[in-house]
Tab-separated table of C-alpha atoms in Angstrom:
chain	number	residue	atom	x	y	z
K	1	MET	CA	5.022	81.027	-145.027
K	2	LEU	CA	1.422	82.102	-144.470
K	3	ASN	CA	0.699	85.768	-145.040
K	4	THR	CA	-1.397	86.688	-142.028
K	5	VAL	CA	-0.226	89.358	-139.611
K	6	CYS	CA	1.128	87.899	-136.381
K	7	PRO	CA	0.959	89.517	-132.970
K	8	GLU	CA	3.702	91.889	-132.003
K	9	SER	CA	3.893	90.442	-128.520
K	10	LEU	CA	2.949	87.057	-127.153
K	11	ARG	CA	4.273	86.125	-123.715
K	12	ILE	CA	4.849	82.412	-123.207
K	13	ALA	CA	6.301	80.073	-120.611
K	14	GLY	CA	7.389	77.641	-123.314
K	15	THR	CA	6.298	75.110	-125.922
K	16	LEU	CA	6.146	71.339	-126.433
K	17	THR	CA	6.475	69.927	-129.930
K	18	ASP	CA	4.989	66.439	-129.479
K	19	SER	CA	2.437	66.195	-126.676
K	20	ILE	CA	-0.113	63.375	-126.518
K	21	VAL	CA	-1.857	64.489	-123.310
K	22	ASP	CA	-2.989	68.033	-124.184
K	23	GLY	CA	-5.760	67.111	-126.614
K	24	PRO	CA	-6.401	64.456	-129.247
K	25	GLY	CA	-3.511	63.228	-131.378
K	26	ILE	CA	0.029	64.538	-131.462
K	27	ARG	CA	-0.024	68.214	-130.551
K	28	TYR	CA	2.143	71.292	-130.471
K	29	VAL	CA	1.490	73.078	-127.162
K	30	ILE	CA	1.997	76.761	-126.447
K	31	PHE	CA	2.050	77.519	-122.716
K	32	THR	CA	0.997	81.138	-122.299
K	33	GLN	CA	2.379	83.208	-119.456
K	34	GLY	CA	0.133	84.797	-116.830
K	35	CYS	CA	-2.792	83.351	-114.902
K	36	PRO	CA	-5.180	84.981	-112.430
K	37	HIS	CA	-6.652	81.677	-111.172
K	38	HIS	CA	-3.694	80.416	-109.066
K	39	CYS	CA	-5.332	77.009	-108.587
K	40	PRO	CA	-3.844	75.128	-105.627
K	41	GLY	CA	-1.957	72.135	-106.996
K	42	CYS	CA	-1.635	73.695	-110.473
K	43	HIS	CA	0.522	71.654	-112.852
K	44	ASN	CA	2.124	74.839	-114.255
K	45	PRO	CA	2.552	77.311	-111.361
K	46	GLN	CA	5.560	78.890	-113.115
K	47	THR	CA	3.096	80.325	-115.650
K	48	HIS	CA	1.153	82.424	-113.117
K	49	ASP	CA	3.328	85.562	-113.080
K	50	PRO	CA	2.421	87.640	-116.169
K	51	LYS	CA	5.948	89.121	-116.137
K	52	GLY	CA	7.604	85.698	-116.174
K	53	GLY	CA	8.374	83.608	-119.227
K	54	ARG	CA	9.619	85.174	-122.437
K	55	ASP	CA	8.425	86.937	-125.545
K	56	ALA	CA	7.599	84.393	-128.236
K	57	ASP	CA	9.028	84.281	-131.721
K	58	VAL	CA	5.653	83.533	-133.297
K	59	GLU	CA	7.059	82.972	-136.788
K	60	GLU	CA	9.465	80.360	-135.445
K	61	ILE	CA	6.637	78.639	-133.565
K	62	LEU	CA	4.449	78.579	-136.671
K	63	GLN	CA	7.309	77.152	-138.732
K	64	GLN	CA	7.748	74.359	-136.174
K	65	ILE	CA	4.014	73.608	-136.294
K	66	ALA	CA	3.963	73.536	-140.091
K	67	ALA	CA	7.062	71.315	-140.238
K	68	ASN	CA	5.470	68.399	-138.361
K	69	PRO	CA	3.235	66.389	-140.718
K	70	LEU	CA	2.215	64.054	-137.859
K	71	SER	CA	0.765	66.835	-135.713
K	72	ALA	CA	-3.026	66.780	-135.457
K	73	GLY	CA	-3.271	70.156	-133.859
K	74	VAL	CA	-2.172	72.880	-131.519
K	75	THR	CA	-3.075	73.483	-127.895
K	76	PHE	CA	-3.046	76.828	-126.109
K	77	SER	CA	-2.482	76.108	-122.426
K	78	GLY	CA	-1.132	78.161	-119.631
K	79	GLY	CA	-1.230	80.141	-117.708
K	80	GLU	CA	-4.535	81.463	-118.962
K	81	PRO	CA	-4.625	81.799	-122.761
K	82	PHE	CA	-7.647	84.109	-122.745
K	83	LEU	CA	-5.554	86.784	-120.975
K	84	GLN	CA	-3.744	87.118	-124.311
K	85	ALA	CA	-6.724	86.479	-126.568
K	86	GLU	CA	-5.980	89.297	-129.006
K	87	ALA	CA	-2.365	88.175	-129.452
K	88	LEU	CA	-3.439	84.549	-129.948
K	89	ILE	CA	-6.119	85.232	-132.595
K	90	PRO	CA	-3.667	85.610	-135.523
K	91	VAL	CA	-1.797	82.508	-134.340
K	92	ALA	CA	-5.074	80.567	-134.158
K	93	ARG	CA	-6.041	81.699	-137.656
K	94	ARG	CA	-2.744	80.485	-139.062
K	95	VAL	CA	-3.030	77.177	-137.196
K	96	LYS	CA	-6.455	76.672	-138.782
K	97	ALA	CA	-5.077	77.663	-142.217
K	98	LEU	CA	-2.547	74.836	-141.807
K	99	GLY	CA	-5.457	72.414	-141.410
K	100	LYS	CA	-4.755	71.795	-137.716
K	101	ASN	CA	-7.347	71.653	-134.959
K	102	LEU	CA	-7.151	73.927	-131.934
K	103	THR	CA	-7.678	73.060	-128.280
K	104	ILE	CA	-7.672	75.729	-125.575
K	105	TYR	CA	-7.389	75.233	-121.817
K	106	THR	CA	-8.955	77.814	-119.510
K	107	GLY	CA	-9.727	78.204	-115.829
K	108	ASP	CA	-12.895	80.056	-116.832
K	109	LEU	CA	-16.174	78.431	-117.773
K	110	TYR	CA	-17.414	78.298	-121.359
K	111	GLU	CA	-20.559	80.188	-120.357
K	112	GLN	CA	-18.446	83.037	-118.940
K	113	LEU	CA	-16.304	83.235	-122.063
K	114	THR	CA	-19.320	83.453	-124.390
K	115	LYS	CA	-20.497	86.537	-122.486
K	116	SER	CA	-17.088	88.163	-122.059
K	117	GLU	CA	-16.632	91.747	-123.182
K	118	LYS	CA	-12.833	91.510	-122.977
K	119	PRO	CA	-11.242	92.191	-126.382
K	120	GLY	CA	-10.702	89.077	-128.474
K	121	VAL	CA	-12.095	86.490	-126.055
K	122	ARG	CA	-15.181	85.487	-128.037
K	123	GLU	CA	-13.297	85.615	-131.341
K	124	LEU	CA	-10.539	83.342	-130.043
K	125	LEU	CA	-13.186	80.989	-128.664
K	126	SER	CA	-14.855	80.906	-132.102
K	127	LEU	CA	-11.616	79.588	-133.652
K	128	ALA	CA	-11.225	76.673	-131.213
K	129	ASP	CA	-12.384	73.098	-131.788
K	130	LEU	CA	-12.128	71.882	-128.191
K	131	LEU	CA	-12.223	73.776	-124.914
K	132	VAL	CA	-11.099	72.360	-121.583
K	133	ASP	CA	-12.822	74.652	-119.118
K	134	GLY	CA	-12.968	75.211	-115.386
K	135	PRO	CA	-10.339	75.636	-112.714
K	136	PHE	CA	-8.212	72.718	-111.572
K	137	LEU	CA	-9.590	71.574	-108.215
K	138	LEU	CA	-7.136	69.560	-106.156
K	139	ALA	CA	-9.986	67.866	-104.233
K	140	GLU	CA	-11.356	66.570	-107.574
K	141	ARG	CA	-7.995	65.550	-109.057
K	142	ASP	CA	-8.310	62.466	-111.268
K	143	LEU	CA	-5.353	61.332	-113.343
K	144	THR	CA	-7.487	58.822	-115.279
K	145	LEU	CA	-9.448	61.504	-117.111
K	146	PRO	CA	-8.426	62.261	-120.689
K	147	TYR	CA	-7.056	65.783	-121.278
K	148	ARG	CA	-7.897	67.241	-117.875
K	149	GLY	CA	-6.720	67.064	-114.289
K	150	SER	CA	-9.880	67.269	-112.190
K	151	SER	CA	-13.402	65.912	-112.596
K	152	ASN	CA	-15.061	69.346	-112.512
K	153	GLN	CA	-13.334	70.304	-115.766
K	154	ARG	CA	-15.117	69.695	-119.060
K	155	VAL	CA	-13.756	68.900	-122.509
K	156	ILE	CA	-16.245	70.673	-124.768
K	157	ASP	CA	-16.730	69.870	-128.445
K	158	LEU	CA	-17.191	73.432	-129.659
K	159	ALA	CA	-18.416	72.591	-133.182
K	160	LYS	CA	-21.250	70.463	-131.794
K	161	THR	CA	-21.909	73.019	-129.070
K	162	ARG	CA	-22.282	75.795	-131.639
K	163	GLU	CA	-24.481	73.563	-133.795
K	164	THR	CA	-26.879	72.573	-130.991
K	165	GLY	CA	-26.778	75.721	-128.870
K	166	THR	CA	-26.076	73.654	-125.765
K	167	VAL	CA	-22.787	72.397	-124.304
K	168	VAL	CA	-21.772	69.074	-125.887
K	169	LEU	CA	-18.934	67.207	-124.248
K	170	TYR	CA	-16.186	65.725	-126.377
K	171	LYS	CA	-15.953	61.966	-126.408
K	172	SER	CA	-12.660	60.413	-127.445
K	173	GLU	CA	-12.813	57.423	-129.751
K	174	TYR	CA	-10.770	55.565	-127.099
K	175	GLU	CA	-13.013	56.216	-124.093
K	176	ASP	CA	-15.022	53.007	-124.538
K	177	LEU	CA	-12.015	50.699	-124.930
């Protein structure tokens, strides 16, 4: 058990223990509840209502994450994770303490998040390794793209982006096969 304070309230739609489509490697996915984007054709429309879903047992979730030695990382999806940025920060810290990487999906753009004044947004962003940004656009839907649903969305390598000061897109080791 890690000794970092966890949020008192995290609203989620659910979790997946072994996803291979929500970021690189085998991943534990937390689907947050609540989304202001309401993208037509959204894959998770049940996550839009902020009053839907359920309160998460964060300790139980963290125990499940820690118990899977094959898991490469954790993904915060949605809904819109940045609506609950403050509640997700302690979870993200514990995920990182477990040696796992963190991917976050958002309907916002990276550039918007870096300028956000909303509590916790920039701190949560600073803990992530990959960011899939931009709204899902049904007209640009492309099921062949790794980790995203439409061609306008970007998979951003945040470590390289921070290092260079400019957005660097993530390239999977399998993209050239």
